[in-house]
């Protein structure tokens, strides 16, 4: 994630999702899905999505996030567990009867149909009268900002415009749940930013429960009410973006979300941890019986000051607008990243000697690698 966007991306939501409208409540209960090769995609997933909430499923490739989305859509059948929507078990309900709208990464528009007819396709299948279909399609194209594009075919539209049409098509039947499977990953950065803001605006205005699969941390943290981090088919943590970033529940979450330094430390008799010349309080429990540990620290909590006799050496400095990320080498082959205000980082050029410190705050401590 870009250093300059971290603060905005992790800003907390001020309005509880459940107060925003009539979206459905979705529950995953003990979901397990194993494929023939012995790969376990979901390993007892328990997760609840509140009505009207936008929940992002985030994790590395193969963590199970897309499988979870396909299970709720009805494209995958779990080996064990249940999927409930507003208390109704839909685990064995066919996909075409689940009242869920899905938007794919690849758009999946019909190339021989205009934008208007693509949006109206599901209504035509359900035999909605032609006049009603046309009115609804025009309304939705207006909603997604494409009122003049109804007669255009997919090849006549940009990727961002095609994805807007796909979103309008998913909303045409007024689904109880909207499912988004990495819908922005094929777009360039500027279009991606614009479209994610539009998706969030629409989701908030409609109050529809939305599950958004992404591998992009910035997308997840900036769009979602809560983010569920998956790892090897299991839920590591589900929390608001600010909590996920500032108070990660596990070392995996701490290192996967954002950037994290891993520094050698030593537990003290007082229960604190000594690290880079400071003593810090421990967040949670330290590894039992361990003296030598590793300490997880965000770059923005690292300080660096020019000092001719300092034991750190600046290796590189990367400018990100208001923030500059400085990479320093410490004794013992340890490297540390520090995110500093650019106005204070000008003197920290490569080769300069410096002193490194940490802001006083609780830190996560894990067992030292053997």
Tab-separated table of C-alpha atoms in Angstrom:
chain	number	residue	atom	x	y	z
A	1	UNK	CA	0.000	0.000	0.000
A	2	UNK	CA	1.223	3.493	-0.785
A	3	UNK	CA	2.588	5.232	2.299
A	4	UNK	CA	0.722	8.444	1.480
A	5	UNK	CA	-2.674	6.720	1.416
A	6	UNK	CA	-2.363	4.617	4.551
A	7	UNK	CA	-4.019	7.094	6.920
A	8	UNK	CA	-7.003	7.630	4.635
A	9	UNK	CA	-7.379	3.939	3.922
A	10	UNK	CA	-7.630	2.926	7.567
A	11	UNK	CA	-10.019	5.703	8.608
A	12	UNK	CA	-12.814	4.198	10.701
A	13	UNK	CA	-16.469	4.282	9.734
A	14	UNK	CA	-18.598	6.608	11.839
A	15	UNK	CA	-21.975	5.122	10.959
A	16	UNK	CA	-22.813	1.532	11.950
A	17	UNK	CA	-23.551	-0.497	8.840
A	18	UNK	CA	-26.680	-2.032	10.329
A	19	UNK	CA	-28.395	1.370	10.517
A	20	UNK	CA	-28.148	2.117	6.800
A	21	UNK	CA	-30.933	0.123	5.232
A	22	UNK	CA	-32.703	-3.153	4.565
A	23	UNK	CA	-29.804	-5.318	3.456
A	24	UNK	CA	-29.704	-9.011	4.302
A	25	UNK	CA	-27.741	-10.659	7.110
A	26	UNK	CA	-25.339	-13.303	5.763
A	27	UNK	CA	-23.791	-16.032	7.915
A	28	UNK	CA	-21.074	-18.543	7.107
A	29	UNK	CA	-21.184	-21.375	9.637
A	30	UNK	CA	-18.336	-23.865	9.765
A	31	UNK	CA	-17.779	-23.844	6.000
A	32	UNK	CA	-15.341	-26.419	4.703
A	33	UNK	CA	-14.417	-26.939	1.068
A	34	UNK	CA	-11.740	-29.345	-0.048
A	35	UNK	CA	-10.788	-29.957	-3.648
A	36	UNK	CA	-9.761	-33.276	-5.165
A	37	UNK	CA	-6.038	-32.618	-4.929
A	38	UNK	CA	-6.294	-32.434	-1.136
A	39	UNK	CA	-6.227	-28.637	-1.120
A	40	UNK	CA	-8.398	-27.240	1.664
A	41	UNK	CA	-9.840	-23.944	0.407
A	42	UNK	CA	-12.095	-23.318	3.414
A	43	UNK	CA	-11.326	-24.816	6.796
A	44	UNK	CA	-14.220	-24.200	9.169
A	45	UNK	CA	-15.010	-20.605	8.187
A	46	UNK	CA	-17.314	-18.785	10.611
A	47	UNK	CA	-18.243	-15.242	9.622
A	48	UNK	CA	-21.265	-12.940	9.808
A	49	UNK	CA	-21.979	-10.029	7.464
A	50	UNK	CA	-24.358	-7.492	8.970
A	51	UNK	CA	-27.334	-6.013	7.059
A	52	UNK	CA	-26.259	-3.171	4.796
A	53	UNK	CA	-22.577	-3.761	5.470
A	54	UNK	CA	-19.759	-3.795	2.937
A	55	UNK	CA	-17.415	-6.572	4.018
A	56	UNK	CA	-14.113	-7.109	2.220
A	57	UNK	CA	-12.545	-10.568	2.070
A	58	UNK	CA	-8.791	-10.023	1.954
A	59	UNK	CA	-5.892	-12.425	1.833
A	60	UNK	CA	-3.107	-13.907	-0.286
A	61	UNK	CA	-3.742	-16.062	-3.328
A	62	UNK	CA	-5.186	-19.427	-2.339
A	63	UNK	CA	-6.493	-18.252	1.039
A	64	UNK	CA	-10.122	-19.161	0.219
A	65	UNK	CA	-11.688	-15.746	-0.326
A	66	UNK	CA	-13.007	-16.434	-3.839
A	67	UNK	CA	-14.183	-19.895	-2.810
A	68	UNK	CA	-16.196	-18.317	0.017
A	69	UNK	CA	-17.810	-15.927	-2.468
A	70	UNK	CA	-18.604	-18.760	-4.891
A	71	UNK	CA	-20.194	-20.762	-2.071
A	72	UNK	CA	-22.625	-17.970	-1.234
A	73	UNK	CA	-23.315	-17.407	-4.943
A	74	UNK	CA	-24.147	-21.085	-5.349
A	75	UNK	CA	-21.310	-21.885	-7.752
A	76	UNK	CA	-19.559	-24.101	-5.180
A	77	UNK	CA	-21.125	-26.558	-2.742
A	78	UNK	CA	-19.350	-26.827	0.629
A	79	UNK	CA	-18.338	-30.224	1.971
A	80	UNK	CA	-19.575	-29.147	5.400
A	81	UNK	CA	-21.182	-26.139	7.012
A	82	UNK	CA	-24.024	-23.791	6.160
A	83	UNK	CA	-24.722	-20.468	4.461
A	84	UNK	CA	-27.644	-18.505	5.878
A	85	UNK	CA	-29.277	-15.363	4.488
A	86	UNK	CA	-31.626	-13.666	6.942
A	87	UNK	CA	-31.712	-16.920	8.889
A	88	UNK	CA	-32.659	-19.067	5.876
A	89	UNK	CA	-30.337	-21.943	5.033
A	90	UNK	CA	-29.479	-21.551	1.334
A	91	UNK	CA	-26.572	-24.014	1.250
A	92	UNK	CA	-28.335	-26.343	-1.201
A	93	UNK	CA	-30.438	-23.734	-2.993
A	94	UNK	CA	-29.580	-23.438	-6.726
A	95	UNK	CA	-27.642	-20.337	-7.757
A	96	UNK	CA	-30.530	-18.936	-9.829
A	97	UNK	CA	-32.799	-18.904	-6.778
A	98	UNK	CA	-30.449	-17.223	-4.307
A	99	UNK	CA	-31.371	-13.589	-4.971
A	100	UNK	CA	-27.722	-12.540	-5.176
A	101	UNK	CA	-26.130	-10.271	-7.768
A	102	UNK	CA	-22.544	-10.965	-8.786
A	103	UNK	CA	-19.956	-8.836	-10.577
A	104	UNK	CA	-16.900	-10.633	-11.928
A	105	UNK	CA	-13.360	-9.466	-12.605
A	106	UNK	CA	-13.797	-10.200	-16.313
A	107	UNK	CA	-17.056	-8.179	-16.692
A	108	UNK	CA	-18.763	-11.150	-18.459
A	109	UNK	CA	-20.969	-8.928	-20.610
A	110	UNK	CA	-22.713	-10.421	-23.634
A	111	UNK	CA	-20.752	-9.030	-26.604
A	112	UNK	CA	-23.768	-9.172	-28.943
A	113	UNK	CA	-25.991	-7.122	-26.619
A	114	UNK	CA	-26.025	-3.379	-26.051
A	115	UNK	CA	-25.375	-1.944	-22.606
A	116	UNK	CA	-29.132	-1.495	-22.139
A	117	UNK	CA	-29.877	-5.090	-23.119
A	118	UNK	CA	-27.068	-6.431	-20.937
A	119	UNK	CA	-28.566	-4.625	-17.946
A	120	UNK	CA	-32.043	-5.880	-18.809
A	121	UNK	CA	-31.007	-9.479	-19.507
A	122	UNK	CA	-31.909	-10.921	-16.099
A	123	UNK	CA	-35.264	-9.160	-16.142
A	124	UNK	CA	-35.990	-10.617	-19.576
A	125	UNK	CA	-35.218	-14.119	-18.285
A	126	UNK	CA	-37.698	-13.502	-15.459
A	127	UNK	CA	-40.252	-12.302	-18.019
A	128	UNK	CA	-40.518	-8.777	-16.695
A	129	UNK	CA	-42.649	-6.729	-19.146
A	130	UNK	CA	-40.646	-4.920	-21.851
A	131	UNK	CA	-41.647	-1.410	-20.789
A	132	UNK	CA	-40.681	-2.112	-17.196
A	133	UNK	CA	-37.357	-3.607	-18.312
A	134	UNK	CA	-36.528	-0.572	-20.401
A	135	UNK	CA	-37.395	1.847	-17.605
A	136	UNK	CA	-35.376	-0.097	-15.041
A	137	UNK	CA	-32.355	-0.412	-17.362
A	138	UNK	CA	-32.411	3.335	-18.065
A	139	UNK	CA	-32.655	4.045	-14.332
A	140	UNK	CA	-29.679	1.846	-13.559
A	141	UNK	CA	-27.505	3.231	-16.358
A	142	UNK	CA	-28.228	6.662	-14.924
A	143	UNK	CA	-27.307	5.377	-11.461
A	144	UNK	CA	-23.897	4.156	-12.623
A	145	UNK	CA	-23.201	7.312	-14.613
A	146	UNK	CA	-23.782	5.951	-18.135
A	147	UNK	CA	-27.126	7.428	-19.222
A	148	UNK	CA	-25.883	8.050	-22.786
A	149	UNK	CA	-24.314	4.616	-23.287
A	150	UNK	CA	-27.419	2.436	-23.577
A	151	UNK	CA	-26.975	1.704	-27.286
A	152	UNK	CA	-23.257	0.959	-27.118
A	153	UNK	CA	-21.860	-2.550	-27.302
A	154	UNK	CA	-19.124	-3.800	-24.960
A	155	UNK	CA	-16.363	-3.364	-27.563
A	156	UNK	CA	-17.366	0.298	-27.869
A	157	UNK	CA	-16.801	0.967	-24.163
A	158	UNK	CA	-13.743	1.259	-21.934
A	159	UNK	CA	-12.990	-1.297	-19.238
A	160	UNK	CA	-14.325	1.008	-16.537
A	161	UNK	CA	-17.546	1.605	-18.474
A	162	UNK	CA	-18.010	-2.133	-19.029
A	163	UNK	CA	-17.595	-2.759	-15.318
A	164	UNK	CA	-20.243	-0.120	-14.570
A	165	UNK	CA	-22.624	-1.921	-16.919
A	166	UNK	CA	-21.837	-5.217	-15.156
A	167	UNK	CA	-22.627	-3.557	-11.828
A	168	UNK	CA	-25.919	-2.175	-13.159
A	169	UNK	CA	-26.833	-5.654	-14.449
A	170	UNK	CA	-26.138	-7.157	-11.031
A	171	UNK	CA	-28.410	-4.570	-9.400
A	172	UNK	CA	-31.242	-4.922	-11.935
A	173	UNK	CA	-33.105	-7.621	-10.022
A	174	UNK	CA	-32.702	-5.820	-6.685
A	175	UNK	CA	-30.727	-8.629	-5.028
A	176	UNK	CA	-30.555	-8.994	-1.273
A	177	UNK	CA	-26.789	-9.507	-1.481
A	178	UNK	CA	-24.223	-8.039	-3.901
A	179	UNK	CA	-21.092	-10.113	-4.551
A	180	UNK	CA	-18.002	-8.507	-6.083
A	181	UNK	CA	-15.163	-10.804	-7.181
A	182	UNK	CA	-12.085	-8.580	-7.646
A	183	UNK	CA	-14.091	-6.351	-10.017
A	184	UNK	CA	-11.435	-3.641	-10.305
A	185	UNK	CA	-8.225	-5.609	-10.726
A	186	UNK	CA	-8.219	-5.441	-14.551
A	187	UNK	CA	-8.490	-1.638	-14.614
A	188	UNK	CA	-5.765	0.999	-14.577
A	189	UNK	CA	-5.030	2.815	-11.324
A	190	UNK	CA	-6.957	6.042	-11.978
A	191	UNK	CA	-10.097	4.270	-13.210
A	192	UNK	CA	-9.857	1.824	-10.315
A	193	UNK	CA	-9.828	4.666	-7.786
A	194	UNK	CA	-12.810	6.394	-9.394
A	195	UNK	CA	-14.836	3.216	-9.710
A	196	UNK	CA	-14.242	2.041	-6.163
A	197	UNK	CA	-15.538	5.395	-4.923
A	198	UNK	CA	-18.603	4.978	-7.139
A	199	UNK	CA	-19.221	1.432	-5.912
A	200	UNK	CA	-19.012	2.595	-2.308
A	201	UNK	CA	-21.358	5.514	-2.988
A	202	UNK	CA	-23.912	3.221	-4.627
A	203	UNK	CA	-23.649	0.623	-1.898
A	204	UNK	CA	-24.235	3.221	0.794
A	205	UNK	CA	-27.168	4.820	-1.018
A	206	UNK	CA	-28.860	1.474	-1.710
A	207	UNK	CA	-28.081	-0.033	1.696
A	208	UNK	CA	-27.349	-3.400	0.076
A	209	UNK	CA	-25.269	-6.013	1.891
A	210	UNK	CA	-22.079	-6.387	-0.134
A	211	UNK	CA	-19.222	-8.871	-0.001
A	212	UNK	CA	-16.140	-7.677	-1.857
A	213	UNK	CA	-13.229	-10.012	-2.647
A	214	UNK	CA	-9.894	-8.309	-3.252
A	215	UNK	CA	-6.168	-8.877	-2.904
A	216	UNK	CA	-5.610	-5.101	-2.830
A	217	UNK	CA	-5.152	-3.874	0.745
A	218	UNK	CA	-5.813	-0.263	-0.141
A	219	UNK	CA	-9.146	-1.159	-1.750
A	220	UNK	CA	-10.202	-3.225	1.240
A	221	UNK	CA	-9.194	-0.696	3.876
A	222	UNK	CA	-10.629	2.333	2.077
A	223	UNK	CA	-13.975	0.834	0.997
A	224	UNK	CA	-15.085	-1.626	3.634
A	225	UNK	CA	-16.966	-1.273	6.899
A	226	UNK	CA	-15.070	-4.347	8.058
A	227	UNK	CA	-12.284	-6.441	6.558
A	228	UNK	CA	-12.022	-10.194	7.027
A	229	UNK	CA	-8.456	-11.446	6.590
A	230	UNK	CA	-8.248	-15.081	5.496
A	231	UNK	CA	-5.233	-17.361	5.595
A	232	UNK	CA	-5.222	-20.977	4.419
A	233	UNK	CA	-9.018	-21.137	4.546
A	234	UNK	CA	-9.290	-19.805	8.085
A	235	UNK	CA	-10.368	-16.432	9.423
A	236	UNK	CA	-7.450	-14.645	11.071
A	237	UNK	CA	-9.345	-11.475	12.042
A	238	UNK	CA	-12.457	-9.540	11.056
A	239	UNK	CA	-12.531	-5.908	12.151
A	240	UNK	CA	-12.968	-2.303	11.074
A	241	UNK	CA	-10.067	-1.085	8.900
A	242	UNK	CA	-8.572	1.099	11.637
A	243	UNK	CA	-8.665	-1.718	14.199
A	244	UNK	CA	-7.209	-4.206	11.749
A	245	UNK	CA	-4.298	-1.898	11.021
A	246	UNK	CA	-3.654	-0.516	14.500
A	247	UNK	CA	-4.512	-3.608	16.589
A	248	UNK	CA	-3.881	-6.727	14.509
A	249	UNK	CA	-4.911	-9.881	16.329
A	250	UNK	CA	-2.171	-12.111	14.904
A	251	UNK	CA	1.315	-11.791	13.489
A	252	UNK	CA	-0.034	-12.845	10.094
A	253	UNK	CA	-2.506	-9.940	10.012
A	254	UNK	CA	0.131	-7.521	11.273
A	255	UNK	CA	2.533	-8.397	8.478
A	256	UNK	CA	-0.032	-8.897	5.709
A	257	UNK	CA	-1.900	-5.611	6.200
A	258	UNK	CA	0.319	-2.630	5.502
A	259	UNK	CA	4.061	-2.675	6.127
A	260	UNK	CA	5.617	-4.059	9.299
A	261	UNK	CA	9.164	-4.115	10.674
A	262	UNK	CA	10.280	-7.298	12.418
A	263	UNK	CA	13.006	-6.365	14.923
A	264	UNK	CA	14.955	-8.452	17.446
A	265	UNK	CA	14.011	-7.838	21.065
A	266	UNK	CA	14.449	-9.246	24.538
A	267	UNK	CA	11.841	-9.590	27.246
A	268	UNK	CA	12.635	-7.777	30.508
A	269	UNK	CA	11.834	-8.853	34.053
A	270	UNK	CA	9.136	-6.162	34.164
A	271	UNK	CA	7.225	-7.780	31.303
A	272	UNK	CA	8.234	-5.129	28.774
A	273	UNK	CA	10.397	-5.719	25.718
A	274	UNK	CA	13.755	-4.120	24.970
A	275	UNK	CA	14.119	-3.213	21.289
A	276	UNK	CA	16.448	-0.794	19.426
A	277	UNK	CA	17.542	0.891	22.633
A	278	UNK	CA	14.043	1.399	24.040
A	279	UNK	CA	11.675	-0.514	26.303
A	280	UNK	CA	8.105	-0.936	25.055
A	281	UNK	CA	4.926	-2.316	26.619
A	282	UNK	CA	3.705	-5.573	25.079
A	283	UNK	CA	0.361	-5.744	23.250
A	284	UNK	CA	-1.264	-8.993	24.363
A	285	UNK	CA	0.704	-11.986	25.569
A	286	UNK	CA	4.388	-12.573	24.914
A	287	UNK	CA	5.572	-16.050	23.879
A	288	UNK	CA	5.619	-18.136	27.036
A	289	UNK	CA	9.068	-18.719	28.489
A	290	UNK	CA	10.843	-16.824	25.720
A	291	UNK	CA	13.486	-14.225	26.408
A	292	UNK	CA	14.663	-13.561	22.871
A	293	UNK	CA	11.725	-12.459	20.720
A	294	UNK	CA	10.861	-10.521	17.588
A	295	UNK	CA	8.962	-7.255	17.799
A	296	UNK	CA	6.496	-6.070	15.127
A	297	UNK	CA	6.540	-2.303	14.603
A	298	UNK	CA	4.856	-0.117	11.966
A	299	UNK	CA	7.207	2.229	10.032
A	300	UNK	CA	5.266	5.288	11.236
A	301	UNK	CA	6.167	4.368	14.826
A	302	UNK	CA	9.906	4.407	14.058
A	303	UNK	CA	11.914	7.605	14.552
A	304	UNK	CA	15.227	8.416	12.845
A	305	UNK	CA	17.475	11.370	13.638
A	306	UNK	CA	20.737	12.412	11.986
A	307	UNK	CA	23.564	11.657	14.398
A	308	UNK	CA	27.219	11.443	13.247
A	309	UNK	CA	27.974	8.849	15.939
A	310	UNK	CA	24.690	6.951	15.487
A	311	UNK	CA	24.744	3.193	14.985
A	312	UNK	CA	22.309	3.238	12.017
A	313	UNK	CA	23.117	4.014	8.395
A	314	UNK	CA	20.608	5.360	5.879
A	315	UNK	CA	20.399	3.033	2.873
A	316	UNK	CA	17.625	4.688	0.860
A	317	UNK	CA	14.927	7.341	1.089
A	318	UNK	CA	11.727	7.167	-0.976
A	319	UNK	CA	9.595	10.296	-1.337
A	320	UNK	CA	5.785	9.833	-1.193
A	321	UNK	CA	4.587	13.404	-0.969
A	322	UNK	CA	3.971	14.348	2.650
A	323	UNK	CA	5.735	11.178	3.837
A	324	UNK	CA	9.216	9.858	3.110
A	325	UNK	CA	10.081	6.211	3.800
A	326	UNK	CA	13.653	5.848	5.010
A	327	UNK	CA	15.413	2.471	5.004
A	328	UNK	CA	18.188	2.111	7.566
A	329	UNK	CA	20.671	-0.619	8.421
A	330	UNK	CA	21.278	-1.411	12.094
A	331	UNK	CA	24.100	-3.442	13.633
A	332	UNK	CA	23.784	-7.202	13.281
A	333	UNK	CA	22.379	-7.122	9.769
A	334	UNK	CA	18.994	-5.726	10.836
A	335	UNK	CA	17.105	-3.357	8.527
A	336	UNK	CA	14.287	-1.035	9.579
A	337	UNK	CA	11.856	1.185	7.678
A	338	UNK	CA	10.794	4.555	9.089
A	339	UNK	CA	7.959	6.679	7.691
A	340	UNK	CA	8.765	10.298	8.457
A	341	UNK	CA	7.235	13.647	7.596
A	342	UNK	CA	9.009	14.719	4.399
A	343	UNK	CA	9.803	18.125	5.877
A	344	UNK	CA	11.862	16.371	8.580
A	345	UNK	CA	13.522	13.758	6.386
A	346	UNK	CA	15.559	15.908	4.006
A	347	UNK	CA	18.850	15.361	5.822
A	348	UNK	CA	18.462	11.568	5.913
A	349	UNK	CA	20.224	10.875	2.621
A	350	UNK	CA	21.872	7.541	1.746
A	351	UNK	CA	25.110	7.052	3.688
A	352	UNK	CA	24.164	9.396	6.544
A	353	UNK	CA	24.587	8.067	10.081
A	354	UNK	CA	21.527	8.219	12.321
A	355	UNK	CA	19.947	7.153	15.596
A	356	UNK	CA	16.792	5.030	15.498
A	357	UNK	CA	14.110	4.991	18.177
A	358	UNK	CA	10.481	3.932	18.667
A	359	UNK	CA	7.383	5.813	19.721
A	360	UNK	CA	6.119	4.650	23.118
A	361	UNK	CA	3.197	2.320	22.523
A	362	UNK	CA	2.265	-1.371	22.929
A	363	UNK	CA	3.897	-3.661	20.384
A	364	UNK	CA	3.195	-7.163	19.174
A	365	UNK	CA	5.802	-9.721	20.216
A	366	UNK	CA	6.314	-13.127	18.597
A	367	UNK	CA	8.752	-15.955	19.130
A	368	UNK	CA	12.134	-15.405	17.516
A	369	UNK	CA	12.778	-17.440	14.383
A	370	UNK	CA	14.914	-20.451	15.193
